[in-house]
Amino acid sequence: MCGRYATTRSEADLSRLFDAVDVTEGLTPSWNVAPTDPVPLVRVSKRRGGRVLDTAKWGLVPAWAKDPRSGGRMINARAETVATLPAFAPSFARRRCLVPADGWYEWVRDGKRKQAYYMTPRDGSPLAFAGLWSMSAADVLTCSVVTTAALGGLARVHDRMPLILPPDRWADWLAGGGEPAELLRPMPPAELDRIELRAVRPDVGNVRNNGPDLITPPDPEPVPVTLF
């Protein structure tokens, strides 16, 4: 997975969708989330006794890390090693979360230029990325998105993709514990049918650009990548 995605739904919508208490103090929609940006996540709070919608800095910083800047290098955690690597294993065992998203971006090189693509559900429904959270030594909530090998035609764009969890897997993921192989199984190939691969404008390559125009097709539209 590349280091960009979109998450634009309001705290009210996300709270309702994930049956979570909102503790975010307001969310700012972003069509161009970049590493270290604040992002919404859903986690279980023992103090609240259930799910909360919270805000975290994208890029996990383990509690033992001395340099908070290390989070910029840990925006993603590979499903193949997330249960064993020291930086991620404690969070995988006890501090898992859901990261709401509208879609994510990847780039494909076409000669001397790169074409940006946006992967998003065709029906506009939200996605829930499997995530991990940690509280840094500076008491800053941070998170990482779990990635897995790209499935089907998505592998033609990038060899990695977020681990996407359907609603019937949310409770087990958030509960802590469990069998890693079961928790980290990829989405069924049939689910790929609902993911659209949309060519978008090159403006998304600049983190300072943000807005709904980033997910609209360019003009003229390039030849699409064939998924199947």
C-alpha positions in Angstrom: 0.0 0.0 0.0 1.2 3.5 -0.8 1.1 6.2 1.8 -2.0 8.0 0.8 -5.7 7.4 1.3 -9.0 9.3 1.7 -11.3 9.5 4.7 -14.0 12.1 4.5 -17.0 11.0 6.6 -18.2 13.0 9.6 -17.8 11.9 13.2 -21.6 11.4 13.4 -21.6 9.1 10.4 -18.6 7.0 11.6 -20.0 6.8 15.1 -23.2 5.4 13.8 -21.5 3.1 11.3 -19.2 1.5 13.9 -21.5 1.8 16.9 -18.8 3.8 18.7 -18.8 6.7 21.1 -17.3 9.8 19.5 -14.3 11.2 21.5 -12.6 12.9 18.5 -13.6 16.5 19.3 -14.4 16.9 15.6 -12.9 15.5 12.4 -11.6 17.2 9.3 -12.3 15.4 6.0 -9.3 14.6 4.0 -9.1 13.4 0.4 -5.3 13.1 0.6 -4.2 11.6 4.0 -0.4 11.5 4.2 1.9 10.0 6.9 1.8 11.7 10.3 -1.6 13.2 9.5 -4.4 12.9 12.2 -6.8 10.2 11.2 -10.0 8.7 12.6 -9.9 5.2 14.1 -12.2 2.9 16.0 -10.8 1.0 19.1 -12.1 -0.5 22.3 -11.7 1.6 25.4 -11.7 -0.1 28.7 -12.5 3.1 30.5 -15.5 3.7 28.3 -16.5 0.1 28.3 -16.8 -0.3 24.5 -15.9 1.1 21.1 -14.8 4.7 20.7 -14.2 6.8 17.6 -10.8 8.4 18.3 -8.2 10.4 16.4 -4.6 9.2 16.0 -1.4 10.2 14.2 -0.8 8.0 11.2 2.5 6.2 11.8 2.7 3.9 14.8 5.2 4.9 17.5 5.8 2.1 20.1 5.7 3.2 23.7 9.4 2.3 24.1 10.5 4.3 21.0 12.8 7.2 21.9 12.3 9.1 18.7 8.7 10.1 17.9 9.7 10.7 14.3 10.0 6.9 13.8 6.2 6.8 13.2 6.6 8.3 9.7 8.3 5.0 8.8 5.7 2.7 10.3 2.4 3.8 8.6 2.0 0.2 7.4 2.4 -3.2 9.1 2.8 -6.3 6.9 0.3 -9.0 7.7 3.1 -11.6 7.3 5.1 -10.3 10.2 2.8 -8.1 12.2 2.3 -10.8 15.0 6.1 -11.2 15.5 8.0 -8.0 14.8 8.8 -6.2 18.2 7.5 -2.9 16.9 4.0 -4.3 16.0 3.5 -7.5 18.0 2.3 -5.9 21.3 -0.3 -3.8 19.4 -1.4 -6.8 17.3 -2.0 -8.8 20.5 -3.8 -6.1 22.5 -4.4 -2.9 20.6 -6.1 -3.5 17.3 -8.3 -0.9 15.6 -10.3 -0.2 12.5 -9.2 2.6 10.3 -12.2 4.1 8.3 -11.5 5.0 4.7 -13.2 5.9 1.5 -10.5 4.5 -0.7 -6.7 4.5 -1.2 -4.3 5.6 -3.9 -1.5 3.9 -5.9 0.6 5.0 -8.8 1.5 3.1 -12.1 4.4 4.2 -14.2 3.6 4.8 -17.9 6.8 5.5 -19.6 8.2 8.7 -18.1 5.1 9.6 -16.2 3.2 8.1 -13.3 -0.6 7.7 -13.4 -2.4 7.9 -10.0 -5.3 5.4 -9.4 -7.9 5.5 -6.6 -9.3 2.2 -5.3 -12.8 2.6 -3.8 -16.1 0.7 -3.5 -18.2 1.2 -6.6 -21.3 1.9 -4.4 -19.7 4.6 -2.3 -19.8 2.5 0.8 -17.0 2.9 3.4 -14.0 0.7 4.0 -12.6 -0.5 7.3 -8.8 -1.1 7.2 -7.3 -3.4 9.8 -5.2 -1.3 12.0 -3.0 -1.2 15.1 -2.7 1.6 17.7 -0.2 2.6 20.4 0.3 5.4 22.8 3.7 6.9 22.4 6.0 7.9 25.3 4.7 11.5 24.7 1.1 10.3 25.2 0.3 10.7 21.6 -2.1 8.2 20.0 -0.6 6.7 16.9 -1.7 4.0 14.4 -0.6 1.8 11.5 -2.6 0.1 8.7 -2.1 -3.6 8.2 -1.3 -4.5 4.6 -1.4 -7.8 2.7 -0.5 -9.1 -0.7 -2.6 -7.5 -3.4 -5.4 -9.7 -4.8 -6.5 -10.3 -8.3 -6.1 -7.4 -10.7 -5.1 -5.0 -8.0 -1.7 -6.6 -8.1 -1.2 -4.9 -11.5 -1.2 -1.5 -9.7 0.8 -2.4 -6.6 1.9 -5.6 -4.9 0.4 -4.6 -1.6 -3.1 -3.5 -0.4 -4.8 -2.7 2.9 -6.3 -5.6 4.8 -9.9 -4.8 4.4 -12.3 -6.1 7.0 -16.0 -6.6 6.4 -18.5 -5.8 9.3 -18.8 -9.5 10.4 -15.0 -9.4 11.2 -14.9 -6.2 13.2 -15.7 -7.6 16.6 -13.1 -10.3 16.5 -10.5 -7.9 15.2 -11.1 -5.4 18.0 -11.4 -8.0 20.7 -7.7 -8.8 21.1 -6.2 -12.3 21.2 -7.3 -14.8 18.6 -5.5 -16.9 16.0 -3.3 -14.7 13.7 -4.0 -16.8 10.6 -7.7 -16.4 11.0 -7.6 -12.7 11.9 -5.3 -11.9 9.0 -7.0 -13.8 6.2 -7.5 -11.7 3.1 -10.9 -10.6 1.8 -12.6 -13.2 -0.5 -11.7 -12.7 -4.2 -15.4 -12.2 -4.9 -15.3 -9.1 -2.8 -12.9 -7.5 -5.3 -15.9 -7.1 -7.7 -17.1 -4.1 -5.6 -13.7 -2.3 -5.8 -13.4 0.2 -8.6 -9.9 1.2 -9.9 -10.3 4.8 -11.0 -7.7 6.9 -12.8 -7.4 10.3 -11.0 -5.7 13.6 -11.4 -1.9 13.9 -10.7 -2.6 16.6 -8.1 -2.9 13.9 -5.4 0.9 13.5 -5.6 1.3 16.8 -3.7 0.3 16.5 0.0 -0.7 20.2 0.0 -3.6 19.4 -2.4 -6.8 18.3 -0.8 -10.4 18.3 -1.9 -13.0 16.1 -3.7 -11.5 17.0 -7.1 -8.6 14.7 -6.3 -10.8 11.6 -6.8 -12.3 12.7 -10.1 -11.0 11.3 -13.4 -8.5 13.3 -15.4 -9.3 14.8 -18.7 -8.6 13.1 -21.0 -8.9 9.9 -19.1 -6.1 7.4 -19.6 -6.5 3.9 -20.8 -7.7 2.0 -17.7 -5.7 -0.8 -16.1 -7.6 -4.1 -16.7 -8.4 -5.9 -13.5 -9.4 -9.3 -14.8 
